[in-house]
Amino acid sequence: MKTFRKKIYAAAGYTTLFLGSGRKEFRPDKKMPSFEQYLKETAEGTIQMVPHPEFDEGIIGSFMPSRFLKQGNIPGFLPFMVPSLQNKPCTGVEGACGTGGRAIAEGIKTVLSDLADSVFVSGFEVQNTVKAVYGADILAGAAYYQKERKSGHAFFFPGIFSERAGAYYQRYGYRQTRQAMARWYENSIINARMNPKAQEFQNITPNLYELALTDPSREKFVPHLNLFDCSKVSDGAASIVIASEEGLKKLGISLKDSVEIIAMGAAEADITQDPQDLTELSTTAMAGKKALEQAGIVKDDIAFLELHDCFTISGLLALEALGFAQAGKAPEFILEGNIQAHGKIPINLSGGLGGFGHPTGATGVRQLVDLWAQLTGKAANQIHLKSPFGMMVSMGGNDKTVTTIIAKSTLED
Amino acid sequence: MLDQILTRTAVIGAAGKMGSGISLLALQEMALLAMKNSDDFYDLVLIDLDFQRLKNLQIYLKKHLVKFAEKNINLLRKLVEDNPNLVSNEEIIEEFLDRGLSLIRLETDLLAASQANIIFEAMTEDIDLKTKILKEIYKKASHKPLILTNTSSIPINYIDAQAHLENKILGFHFYNPPAVQRLIELIIPPGASAQSVEIAFDLAKKFNKIVVKSNDKAGFIGNGHFLREIVFACDMVRKLSQEMTEEDAITLVNEVSQKLLVRPMGIFQLVDYVGVDVVYKIGSVMARFLHNPRLEDNLILKWYNANILGGQYPDGSQKDGIFRYAHGEPIAVYDNSIQAYQPIKSFIDADPEFSWKKLQKHPDRQGVLKEHFESIYQRTDTKGILAQQFLENSRLIANELVKDGVADKVEDVNTVLINGFFHIYGAENNFIQGKTHENV
């Protein structure tokens, strides 16, 4: 894949608190923050970092506001969020849990097309408007509803990824895989504790690993996953600016406060078809390959990852899809400590979906915000990076809608 | 057999505090059966004299049926897995609600129960009322319904004899609130058939209850212990009143029984919770049938006559009784001498880290309790001594209930106290050091 015809940058990233069970502020019996509040907050958060916030376009991603909020025509909220977007082209994007990645991709393409020098890109979801038992029906829309909902588990996606976990246990072994998934969970919470806006920031539970080792139970939940293997329902929003070099100048953003997006890999799979191999995320593998090829780097050049761990098993499989471990070897890789903050390839320094939270439409944008923050030295959980490259994977549905982004620091060593 | 019997069910006193919970339990199970066997006929007759209360009951049942469905969505999905038209959780819950509500029939005519195969009786604790109504219903019934009475004190064989029920009645005593509390006391009178007993056990299992068998003696196990403990507490108050005011003595005994015995509430607060009038009536019944006039205590009578009744509002909040309450906590105590409430004193400093609530989920509860009671036994002050006496008296009562043939074994008394009264240890335990105290 060719490199971009001109340099593309990301800057001024902002994420709201991701609210859901786990946070002390989460009081569903009382008035909860409205989606308008999340939108306003994230936009103002980004705008504050932009000296001249006159954007050429706006993009907003959300998965199912029409059902969670009975609200459509989401692009109409962009001028509400960012006054300078009044009378500018505004677009809504949807790709299930991969919405954020696709929203970023659209922003990149618009700037590459020269139709815009700068794009305000945002993503949000407010899901706690309904009880989880009904939310599951809505989220099932990320799969092929007509075919899959009836036979699916009451809470749907845990059942889907439980099948993947079951297939993985059968092929590669149960005990070590469970241990790796428990370590993944532990890593998520340890990292979330470093991020004040993370849903699991206030989680002080001791013995995380032992807790996460609880054997799955079909009677209590799903056959091959326990509750610690699952990200929770969240509300939140995130936003970031995508711009050309010219765009950055117009906005008044300096290069050192930006990161360069050097690659974007996108791949889509037929939603009506079952995965060919439950132990592989083939679409993720394709998108990852495209991005690495475009970037002209290899996986070992990547300093850290933000992966789409809606479930611990999906994080583990993503690791193999990107080639960081061979098929069946991700558990070993994880158990060697490689994914920790000071490991070989730190994963989800934000806490990831399991630790930071997962408002479906916001997550992909939040991931890029975290790449940007880490690469510009602004991250809450800042580490010393071994290279200037960070990579994210934004996945929608059961490995159907995947966008991978590789960003590069503009800072001198 | 139980599933077949449940097709026609009645609840008498359905709109009452206990009746509404029993109605909900019956409705939940019948609605599940109706989901599973969509072509079968189900009829749940809810009977109360107050039609407005029955309409309110309907609203209550709808709300809680939805919660039940949401909580049991996995089961519901399994029940309808062959129905292609029910796909989403929302559709399935709506279908369950429709089926459940459609099998309810509201009636103010008590005799409507005569068509049922199984009748839950949850009327007020009035011997004459129960026997009269049940006699009429059973007489009218063309078949022989099984009657499960929620009486907490009246001997079942007495009701059976007075109402001519041909041994078709068992005691099926729920604890408050029936939909939440896991305990059922199953009182089996001597003439009960094996089939009736089997149905009762199966039903309790369906309701996911812990069953303790009690023998057919007035008060059974739960009230057998409770009323005797109340009498003991009143005796303590009378003794302490020689040195302090009566209202201070009441407060002190209440605090000792809660804080030093580590219970959810003190003995007199529990009387308020149950209702002074209810306690009075239970005491009267037990006094009559056990030939023990002491069970009708003068202090309880004094409150009852002064209309100091306690009990609960429809929303479950506590009414004023022996104590005046704010946010569920006693803030004043009734002074009989001036017939008014006095601000409550506190005699025992509460350690917020050491409470019944905190200890419920403590990983080493037994160890903590052992240490606590060891320190209680080292005390020689009034409060310490009172706590020791209370503890020992509770054990005495438990053993007497076995000796008197109410409970088969002392472990059954423990089970009732732990599951029905939310005690965190049984009356028979390893904490007691001294001799068992004689009743004063």
CSV table of C-alpha atoms in Angstrom, one decimal, chain A:
chain,number,residue,atom,x,y,z
A,1,MET,CA,0.0,0.0,0.0
A,2,LYS,CA,1.3,3.5,-0.8
A,3,THR,CA,2.2,6.0,1.8
A,4,PHE,CA,-0.1,8.9,2.1
A,5,ARG,CA,0.3,11.6,-0.6
A,6,LYS,CA,0.9,14.1,2.1
A,7,LYS,CA,1.6,14.1,5.8
A,8,ILE,CA,-1.4,13.7,8.1
A,9,TYR,CA,-1.4,14.7,11.8
A,10,ALA,CA,-3.5,14.1,14.8
A,11,ALA,CA,-3.6,16.6,17.7
A,12,ALA,CA,-5.6,18.0,20.5
A,13,GLY,CA,-7.1,14.8,21.7
A,14,TYR,CA,-9.5,14.7,24.5
A,15,THR,CA,-11.5,12.0,26.3
A,16,THR,CA,-14.3,12.5,28.8
A,17,LEU,CA,-14.5,10.3,31.9
A,18,PHE,CA,-15.9,6.9,30.8
A,19,LEU,CA,-18.8,6.3,33.1
A,20,GLY,CA,-20.3,3.0,34.1
A,21,SER,CA,-20.4,0.5,37.0
A,22,GLY,CA,-17.1,0.6,38.8
A,23,ARG,CA,-17.1,4.4,39.1
A,24,LYS,CA,-18.3,5.9,42.3
A,25,GLU,CA,-20.0,8.6,40.3
A,26,PHE,CA,-22.2,6.0,38.5
A,27,ARG,CA,-25.6,6.4,40.0
A,28,PRO,CA,-28.2,5.1,37.6
A,29,ASP,CA,-30.9,5.8,40.1
A,30,LYS,CA,-30.2,9.5,39.9
A,31,LYS,CA,-30.0,11.8,36.9
A,32,MET,CA,-27.0,10.8,34.8
A,33,PRO,CA,-25.0,13.0,32.5
A,34,SER,CA,-26.8,13.5,29.2
A,35,PHE,CA,-25.2,12.8,25.8
A,36,GLU,CA,-25.2,16.5,25.1
A,37,GLN,CA,-23.0,17.0,28.1
A,38,TYR,CA,-20.5,14.4,26.9
A,39,LEU,CA,-20.4,16.0,23.4
A,40,LYS,CA,-19.9,19.5,24.7
A,41,GLU,CA,-17.2,18.4,27.1
A,42,THR,CA,-15.2,16.5,24.6
A,43,ALA,CA,-15.4,19.3,22.0
A,44,GLU,CA,-14.4,22.0,24.5
A,45,GLY,CA,-11.6,19.8,25.7
A,46,THR,CA,-10.2,19.6,22.2
A,47,ILE,CA,-10.9,23.3,21.4
A,48,GLN,CA,-9.0,24.4,24.4
A,49,MET,CA,-5.9,23.0,22.9
A,50,VAL,CA,-6.4,24.7,19.6
A,51,PRO,CA,-5.5,28.4,19.4
A,52,HIS,CA,-7.6,29.0,16.3
A,53,PRO,CA,-10.3,26.3,16.3
A,54,GLU,CA,-11.7,26.9,12.8
A,55,PHE,CA,-12.1,23.4,11.3
A,56,ASP,CA,-13.1,22.6,7.8
A,57,GLU,CA,-15.2,19.6,8.5
A,58,GLY,CA,-16.6,17.6,11.3
A,59,ILE,CA,-17.1,13.9,11.7
A,60,ILE,CA,-19.0,12.2,14.5
A,61,GLY,CA,-19.2,8.5,15.1
A,62,SER,CA,-21.8,6.6,17.2
A,63,PHE,CA,-23.1,3.1,17.0
A,64,MET,CA,-26.8,3.1,18.0
A,65,PRO,CA,-27.9,6.5,19.3
A,66,SER,CA,-31.2,5.9,17.5
A,67,ARG,CA,-32.0,3.1,19.9
A,68,PHE,CA,-30.1,4.1,23.1
A,69,LEU,CA,-31.1,7.7,22.8
A,70,LYS,CA,-33.9,7.7,20.2
A,71,GLN,CA,-31.7,10.2,18.4
A,72,GLY,CA,-30.7,10.1,14.7
A,73,ASN,CA,-29.1,12.8,12.4
A,74,ILE,CA,-26.1,12.8,14.6
A,75,PRO,CA,-24.0,15.1,12.3
A,76,GLY,CA,-26.5,17.9,13.4
A,77,PHE,CA,-24.7,17.9,16.7
A,78,LEU,CA,-21.3,18.9,15.4
A,79,PRO,CA,-22.1,22.6,15.1
A,80,PHE,CA,-23.6,22.3,18.6
A,81,MET,CA,-20.2,20.9,19.8
A,82,VAL,CA,-18.0,23.1,17.7
A,83,PRO,CA,-19.5,26.5,16.7
A,84,SER,CA,-17.0,26.8,13.8
A,85,LEU,CA,-18.6,23.8,12.2
A,86,GLN,CA,-21.8,25.7,11.5
A,87,ASN,CA,-22.3,25.6,7.7
A,88,LYS,CA,-19.4,23.2,7.3
A,89,PRO,CA,-19.7,19.6,5.9
A,90,CYS,CA,-20.5,17.3,8.8
A,91,THR,CA,-20.8,13.5,8.6
A,92,GLY,CA,-21.9,10.7,10.8
A,93,VAL,CA,-20.1,7.4,10.8
A,94,GLU,CA,-21.1,4.0,12.1
A,95,GLY,CA,-19.2,0.7,12.3
A,96,ALA,CA,-20.4,-0.9,15.5
A,97,CYS,CA,-17.6,-1.0,18.1
A,98,GLY,CA,-15.2,-0.1,15.3
A,99,THR,CA,-17.0,3.2,14.7
A,100,GLY,CA,-14.2,5.3,16.1
A,101,GLY,CA,-11.6,3.8,13.8
A,102,ARG,CA,-13.8,4.4,10.8
A,103,ALA,CA,-14.5,8.0,11.9
A,104,ILE,CA,-10.8,8.6,12.0
A,105,ALA,CA,-10.3,7.0,8.7
A,106,GLU,CA,-12.9,9.3,7.1
A,107,GLY,CA,-11.2,12.3,8.6
A,108,ILE,CA,-7.9,11.1,7.1
A,109,LYS,CA,-9.4,10.6,3.7
A,110,THR,CA,-11.0,14.0,3.7
A,111,VAL,CA,-7.7,15.7,4.4
A,112,LEU,CA,-5.9,13.5,1.9
A,113,SER,CA,-8.5,14.6,-0.7
A,114,ASP,CA,-7.6,18.2,-0.1
A,115,LEU,CA,-11.3,19.0,0.6
A,116,ALA,CA,-10.2,19.9,4.1
A,117,ASP,CA,-7.0,21.0,5.9
A,118,SER,CA,-8.4,20.1,9.3
A,119,VAL,CA,-11.2,17.8,10.5
A,120,PHE,CA,-12.7,17.6,14.0
A,121,VAL,CA,-13.3,13.9,14.6
A,122,SER,CA,-15.3,12.7,17.5
A,123,GLY,CA,-17.0,9.6,18.8
A,124,PHE,CA,-19.5,8.9,21.6
A,125,GLU,CA,-22.0,6.5,23.0
A,126,VAL,CA,-24.4,6.7,25.9
A,127,GLN,CA,-25.5,3.2,26.7
A,128,ASN,CA,-26.6,3.3,30.3
A,129,THR,CA,-30.0,4.7,29.3
A,130,VAL,CA,-31.2,1.2,29.2
A,131,LYS,CA,-30.7,-1.8,31.5
A,132,ALA,CA,-28.1,-4.3,30.3
A,133,VAL,CA,-30.7,-6.9,29.5
A,134,TYR,CA,-32.2,-4.6,26.9
A,135,GLY,CA,-28.9,-3.1,25.9
A,136,ALA,CA,-27.8,-6.5,24.9
A,137,ASP,CA,-30.5,-6.5,22.2
A,138,ILE,CA,-29.3,-3.2,20.9
A,139,LEU,CA,-25.6,-4.3,20.9
A,140,ALA,CA,-26.6,-7.4,19.0
A,141,GLY,CA,-27.1,-5.2,16.1
A,142,ALA,CA,-23.3,-5.3,15.6
A,143,ALA,CA,-23.7,-8.8,14.5
A,144,TYR,CA,-26.1,-10.2,11.8
A,145,TYR,CA,-29.2,-9.8,14.0
A,146,GLN,CA,-31.7,-11.7,12.0
A,147,LYS,CA,-29.5,-14.8,11.9
A,148,GLU,CA,-27.7,-14.6,15.2
A,149,ARG,CA,-29.9,-13.0,17.9
A,150,LYS,CA,-32.4,-15.8,18.4
A,151,SER,CA,-29.8,-18.5,19.2
A,152,GLY,CA,-27.5,-16.1,20.9
A,153,HIS,CA,-26.9,-15.7,24.6
A,154,ALA,CA,-29.2,-13.4,26.6
A,155,PHE,CA,-26.3,-10.9,26.8
A,156,PHE,CA,-25.2,-11.8,23.3
A,157,PHE,CA,-21.6,-10.7,22.7
A,158,PRO,CA,-20.2,-12.5,25.7
A,159,GLY,CA,-21.7,-15.6,24.1
A,160,ILE,CA,-20.1,-14.9,20.8
A,161,PHE,CA,-16.6,-14.4,22.2
A,162,SER,CA,-17.2,-17.3,24.7
A,163,GLU,CA,-17.3,-19.5,21.6
A,164,ARG,CA,-14.0,-18.1,20.4
A,165,ALA,CA,-12.5,-18.7,23.8
A,166,GLY,CA,-13.9,-22.3,23.9
A,167,ALA,CA,-12.4,-23.0,20.5
A,168,TYR,CA,-9.0,-21.6,21.6
A,169,TYR,CA,-9.0,-23.7,24.8
A,170,GLN,CA,-9.8,-26.8,22.8
A,171,ARG,CA,-7.0,-26.2,20.3
A,172,TYR,CA,-4.3,-24.7,22.4
A,173,GLY,CA,-5.0,-25.7,26.0
A,174,TYR,CA,-7.3,-24.4,28.7
A,175,ARG,CA,-5.2,-23.7,31.8
A,176,GLN,CA,-2.4,-21.5,30.3
A,177,THR,CA,-4.9,-19.6,28.2
A,178,ARG,CA,-7.0,-18.9,31.3
A,179,GLN,CA,-3.9,-17.7,33.1
A,180,ALA,CA,-3.0,-15.4,30.3
A,181,MET,CA,-6.5,-14.0,30.2
A,182,ALA,CA,-6.3,-13.4,33.9
A,183,ARG,CA,-3.0,-11.5,33.4
A,184,TRP,CA,-4.6,-9.5,30.7
A,185,TYR,CA,-7.4,-8.4,33.1
A,186,GLU,CA,-4.8,-7.6,35.8
A,187,ASN,CA,-2.8,-5.5,33.3
A,188,SER,CA,-6.0,-3.7,32.3
A,189,ILE,CA,-6.9,-2.7,35.8
A,190,ILE,CA,-3.3,-1.8,36.8
A,191,ASN,CA,-3.1,0.5,33.8
A,192,ALA,CA,-6.6,1.9,34.4
A,193,ARG,CA,-5.5,2.8,38.0
A,194,MET,CA,-3.1,5.2,36.3
A,195,ASN,CA,-5.8,7.0,34.3
A,196,PRO,CA,-8.2,9.2,36.3
A,197,LYS,CA,-10.8,9.1,33.6
A,198,ALA,CA,-10.8,5.3,33.2
A,199,GLN,CA,-13.9,3.4,34.3
A,200,GLU,CA,-11.8,1.2,36.5
A,201,PHE,CA,-9.6,3.9,37.9
A,202,GLN,CA,-11.1,3.5,41.4
A,203,ASN,CA,-10.9,-0.3,41.3
A,204,ILE,CA,-8.9,-1.1,44.5
A,205,THR,CA,-9.6,-4.8,44.5
A,206,PRO,CA,-6.6,-6.8,45.6
A,207,ASN,CA,-5.8,-10.2,44.0
A,208,LEU,CA,-6.9,-9.2,40.5
A,209,TYR,CA,-5.2,-12.2,38.9
A,210,GLU,CA,-6.7,-14.7,41.3
A,211,LEU,CA,-10.1,-13.2,40.9
A,212,ALA,CA,-9.9,-13.3,37.1
A,213,LEU,CA,-8.9,-17.0,37.3
A,214,THR,CA,-12.4,-17.9,38.5
A,215,ASP,CA,-13.5,-20.7,36.2
A,216,PRO,CA,-16.2,-19.8,33.7
A,217,SER,CA,-19.6,-21.3,34.4
A,218,ARG,CA,-22.3,-21.9,31.8
A,219,GLU,CA,-24.9,-21.9,34.6
A,220,LYS,CA,-23.7,-18.5,36.0
A,221,PHE,CA,-22.8,-16.7,32.8
A,222,VAL,CA,-21.4,-18.1,29.6
A,223,PRO,CA,-19.5,-21.4,29.1
A,224,HIS,CA,-16.0,-20.1,28.5
A,225,LEU,CA,-15.7,-16.6,29.9
A,226,ASN,CA,-16.2,-15.1,33.4
A,227,LEU,CA,-17.3,-11.5,34.1
A,228,PHE,CA,-13.6,-10.4,34.4
A,229,ASP,CA,-13.0,-11.3,30.8
A,230,CYS,CA,-15.6,-8.8,29.7
A,231,SER,CA,-15.5,-5.0,29.2
A,232,LYS,CA,-18.4,-3.2,30.8
A,233,VAL,CA,-21.1,-1.0,29.5
A,234,SER,CA,-20.0,2.6,29.4
A,235,ASP,CA,-20.9,6.2,28.6
A,236,GLY,CA,-18.4,8.6,27.2
A,237,ALA,CA,-17.0,10.6,24.3
A,238,ALA,CA,-13.7,11.4,22.8
A,239,SER,CA,-12.4,13.8,20.1
A,240,ILE,CA,-9.3,14.7,18.2
A,241,VAL,CA,-8.2,16.8,15.3
A,242,ILE,CA,-7.0,15.3,12.0
A,243,ALA,CA,-5.0,17.8,9.9
A,244,SER,CA,-2.5,18.3,7.2
A,245,GLU,CA,0.6,20.3,8.0
A,246,GLU,CA,-1.1,23.4,6.5
A,247,GLY,CA,-4.1,22.6,8.7
A,248,LEU,CA,-2.0,22.5,11.8
A,249,LYS,CA,-0.5,25.9,11.0
A,250,LYS,CA,-4.0,27.4,10.4
A,251,LEU,CA,-5.2,26.0,13.7
A,252,GLY,CA,-2.1,27.2,15.5
A,253,ILE,CA,-1.1,23.8,16.7
A,254,SER,CA,2.7,23.2,16.8
A,255,LEU,CA,4.2,20.0,15.4
A,256,LYS,CA,5.5,18.9,18.8
A,257,ASP,CA,2.0,18.8,20.1
A,258,SER,CA,1.0,16.5,17.2
A,259,VAL,CA,1.7,13.0,16.0
A,260,GLU,CA,2.0,12.0,12.4
A,261,ILE,CA,-0.4,9.3,11.2
A,262,ILE,CA,1.8,7.3,8.9
A,263,ALA,CA,-0.5,4.4,8.1
A,264,MET,CA,-4.1,3.3,8.1
A,265,GLY,CA,-5.3,-0.2,7.4
A,266,ALA,CA,-8.9,-0.9,6.9
A,267,ALA,CA,-10.6,-4.2,6.2
A,268,GLU,CA,-14.2,-5.4,6.2
A,269,ALA,CA,-15.6,-8.9,6.4
A,270,ASP,CA,-19.0,-10.2,5.3
A,271,ILE,CA,-21.2,-9.9,8.4
A,272,THR,CA,-23.6,-12.6,7.1
A,273,GLN,CA,-20.8,-15.2,7.3
A,274,ASP,CA,-19.5,-17.0,10.3
A,275,PRO,CA,-15.8,-16.6,11.0
A,276,GLN,CA,-13.8,-19.4,9.2
A,277,ASP,CA,-11.7,-20.1,12.2
A,278,LEU,CA,-12.8,-19.0,15.7
A,279,THR,CA,-9.2,-18.9,16.9
A,280,GLU,CA,-8.2,-16.2,14.4
A,281,LEU,CA,-9.1,-12.6,13.8
A,282,SER,CA,-8.4,-12.7,10.1
A,283,THR,CA,-9.9,-9.3,9.4
A,284,THR,CA,-7.8,-7.7,12.1
A,285,ALA,CA,-4.7,-9.6,10.7
A,286,MET,CA,-5.5,-8.1,7.2
A,287,ALA,CA,-5.9,-4.6,8.5
A,288,GLY,CA,-2.8,-4.8,10.6
A,289,LYS,CA,-0.7,-6.1,7.7
A,290,LYS,CA,-1.9,-3.3,5.5
A,291,ALA,CA,-1.0,-0.7,8.1
A,292,LEU,CA,2.5,-2.1,8.8
A,293,GLU,CA,3.2,-2.4,5.1
A,294,GLN,CA,2.1,1.2,4.5
A,295,ALA,CA,4.1,2.4,7.4
A,296,GLY,CA,7.2,0.6,6.1
A,297,ILE,CA,7.9,-0.8,9.5
A,298,VAL,CA,7.7,-4.2,11.2
A,299,LYS,CA,5.8,-5.1,14.3
A,300,ASP,CA,8.9,-5.0,16.4
A,301,ASP,CA,9.3,-1.4,15.6
A,302,ILE,CA,6.1,-0.6,17.4
A,303,ALA,CA,6.6,0.8,20.9
A,304,PHE,CA,3.1,0.2,22.3
A,305,LEU,CA,-0.3,-0.9,21.3
A,306,GLU,CA,-3.9,0.0,22.0
A,307,LEU,CA,-5.9,-3.1,21.2
A,308,HIS,CA,-9.6,-3.7,21.1
A,309,ASP,CA,-10.0,-6.0,24.1
A,310,CYS,CA,-13.8,-6.0,24.3
A,311,PHE,CA,-13.1,-9.4,25.9
A,312,THR,CA,-9.8,-10.7,27.1
A,313,ILE,CA,-9.9,-13.3,24.4
A,314,SER,CA,-10.2,-10.7,21.7
A,315,GLY,CA,-7.1,-9.0,23.0
A,316,LEU,CA,-5.2,-12.2,23.0
A,317,LEU,CA,-6.3,-13.1,19.5
A,318,ALA,CA,-5.5,-9.5,18.3
A,319,LEU,CA,-1.9,-10.1,19.5
A,320,GLU,CA,-1.6,-13.2,17.3
A,321,ALA,CA,-3.4,-11.4,14.4
A,322,LEU,CA,-0.8,-8.7,14.4
A,323,GLY,CA,2.0,-11.3,14.6
A,324,PHE,CA,3.3,-10.5,18.0
A,325,ALA,CA,2.8,-14.1,18.9
A,326,GLN,CA,2.3,-17.1,16.6
A,327,ALA,CA,-1.0,-18.9,16.6
A,328,GLY,CA,-1.5,-20.5,20.0
A,329,LYS,CA,1.4,-18.7,21.6
A,330,ALA,CA,-0.2,-15.5,22.8
A,331,PRO,CA,-0.8,-17.0,26.3
A,332,GLU,CA,2.9,-17.8,26.7
A,333,PHE,CA,3.8,-14.3,25.4
A,334,ILE,CA,1.5,-12.7,27.9
A,335,LEU,CA,2.6,-14.8,30.8
A,336,GLU,CA,6.2,-13.8,30.2
A,337,GLY,CA,5.2,-10.3,31.1
A,338,ASN,CA,5.6,-8.9,27.6
A,339,ILE,CA,2.4,-6.8,27.6
A,340,GLN,CA,3.0,-4.9,30.8
A,341,ALA,CA,4.0,-1.3,31.0
A,342,HIS,CA,7.7,-2.0,31.1
A,343,GLY,CA,7.4,-5.2,28.9
A,344,LYS,CA,8.5,-5.8,25.4
A,345,ILE,CA,5.3,-4.4,23.9
A,346,PRO,CA,3.2,-2.5,26.4
A,347,ILE,CA,-0.5,-3.0,25.6
A,348,ASN,CA,-3.4,-0.8,26.6
A,349,LEU,CA,-1.5,1.7,28.8
A,350,SER,CA,-4.9,3.4,29.0
A,351,GLY,CA,-6.4,0.3,30.5
A,352,GLY,CA,-8.0,-0.7,27.2
A,353,LEU,CA,-11.6,-1.5,26.8
A,354,GLY,CA,-11.6,-3.7,29.9
A,355,GLY,CA,-10.0,-1.0,32.1
A,356,PHE,CA,-10.8,2.3,30.5
A,357,GLY,CA,-14.3,1.4,29.4
A,358,HIS,CA,-16.1,0.9,26.1
A,359,PRO,CA,-18.7,3.4,25.0
A,360,THR,CA,-18.9,1.7,21.6
A,361,GLY,CA,-18.8,4.8,19.3
A,362,ALA,CA,-16.1,6.5,21.3
A,363,THR,CA,-13.6,3.8,21.8
A,364,GLY,CA,-11.7,4.1,18.5
A,365,VAL,CA,-11.3,7.8,18.9
A,366,ARG,CA,-10.2,7.3,22.5
A,367,GLN,CA,-7.6,4.9,21.3
A,368,LEU,CA,-6.1,7.5,18.9
A,369,VAL,CA,-6.2,10.1,21.7
A,370,ASP,CA,-4.2,7.7,23.8
A,371,LEU,CA,-1.7,7.1,21.1
A,372,TRP,CA,-1.3,10.9,20.6
A,373,ALA,CA,-1.0,11.5,24.4
A,374,GLN,CA,1.7,8.8,24.8
A,375,LEU,CA,3.7,9.9,21.8
A,376,THR,CA,3.6,13.6,22.8
A,377,GLY,CA,4.6,12.9,26.4
A,378,LYS,CA,1.2,13.9,27.8
A,379,ALA,CA,-0.2,10.6,28.9
A,380,ALA,CA,-1.5,10.0,32.4
A,381,ASN,CA,0.3,6.7,32.3
A,382,GLN,CA,3.4,7.9,30.5
A,383,ILE,CA,6.2,5.5,29.9
A,384,HIS,CA,9.5,5.8,28.2
A,385,LEU,CA,9.0,4.6,24.7
A,386,LYS,CA,11.5,2.5,22.9
A,387,SER,CA,10.5,3.8,19.5
A,388,PRO,CA,8.4,6.6,18.1
A,389,PHE,CA,5.6,4.3,16.8
A,390,GLY,CA,2.3,3.5,18.4
A,391,MET,CA,-0.4,1.3,16.9
A,392,MET,CA,-4.1,0.9,17.5
A,393,VAL,CA,-6.7,-1.6,16.4
A,394,SER,CA,-10.4,-0.6,16.3
A,395,MET,CA,-12.7,-3.6,15.8
A,396,GLY,CA,-16.4,-3.6,15.1
A,397,GLY,CA,-18.6,-6.7,15.7
A,398,ASN,CA,-17.0,-10.1,15.6
A,399,ASP,CA,-13.9,-9.1,13.6
A,400,LYS,CA,-16.0,-7.6,10.8
A,401,THR,CA,-15.2,-3.8,10.7
A,402,VAL,CA,-11.5,-3.2,11.5
A,403,THR,CA,-9.3,-0.1,11.3
A,404,THR,CA,-5.7,0.0,12.3
A,405,ILE,CA,-3.7,3.2,12.7
A,406,ILE,CA,0.0,3.7,13.2
A,407,ALA,CA,1.1,7.0,14.6
A,408,LYS,CA,4.6,8.4,14.9
A,409,SER,CA,6.0,10.8,17.4
A,410,THR,CA,7.2,14.1,16.0
A,411,LEU,CA,9.4,14.7,19.1
A,412,GLU,CA,13.1,14.6,18.8
A,413,ASP,CA,14.7,11.8,20.8
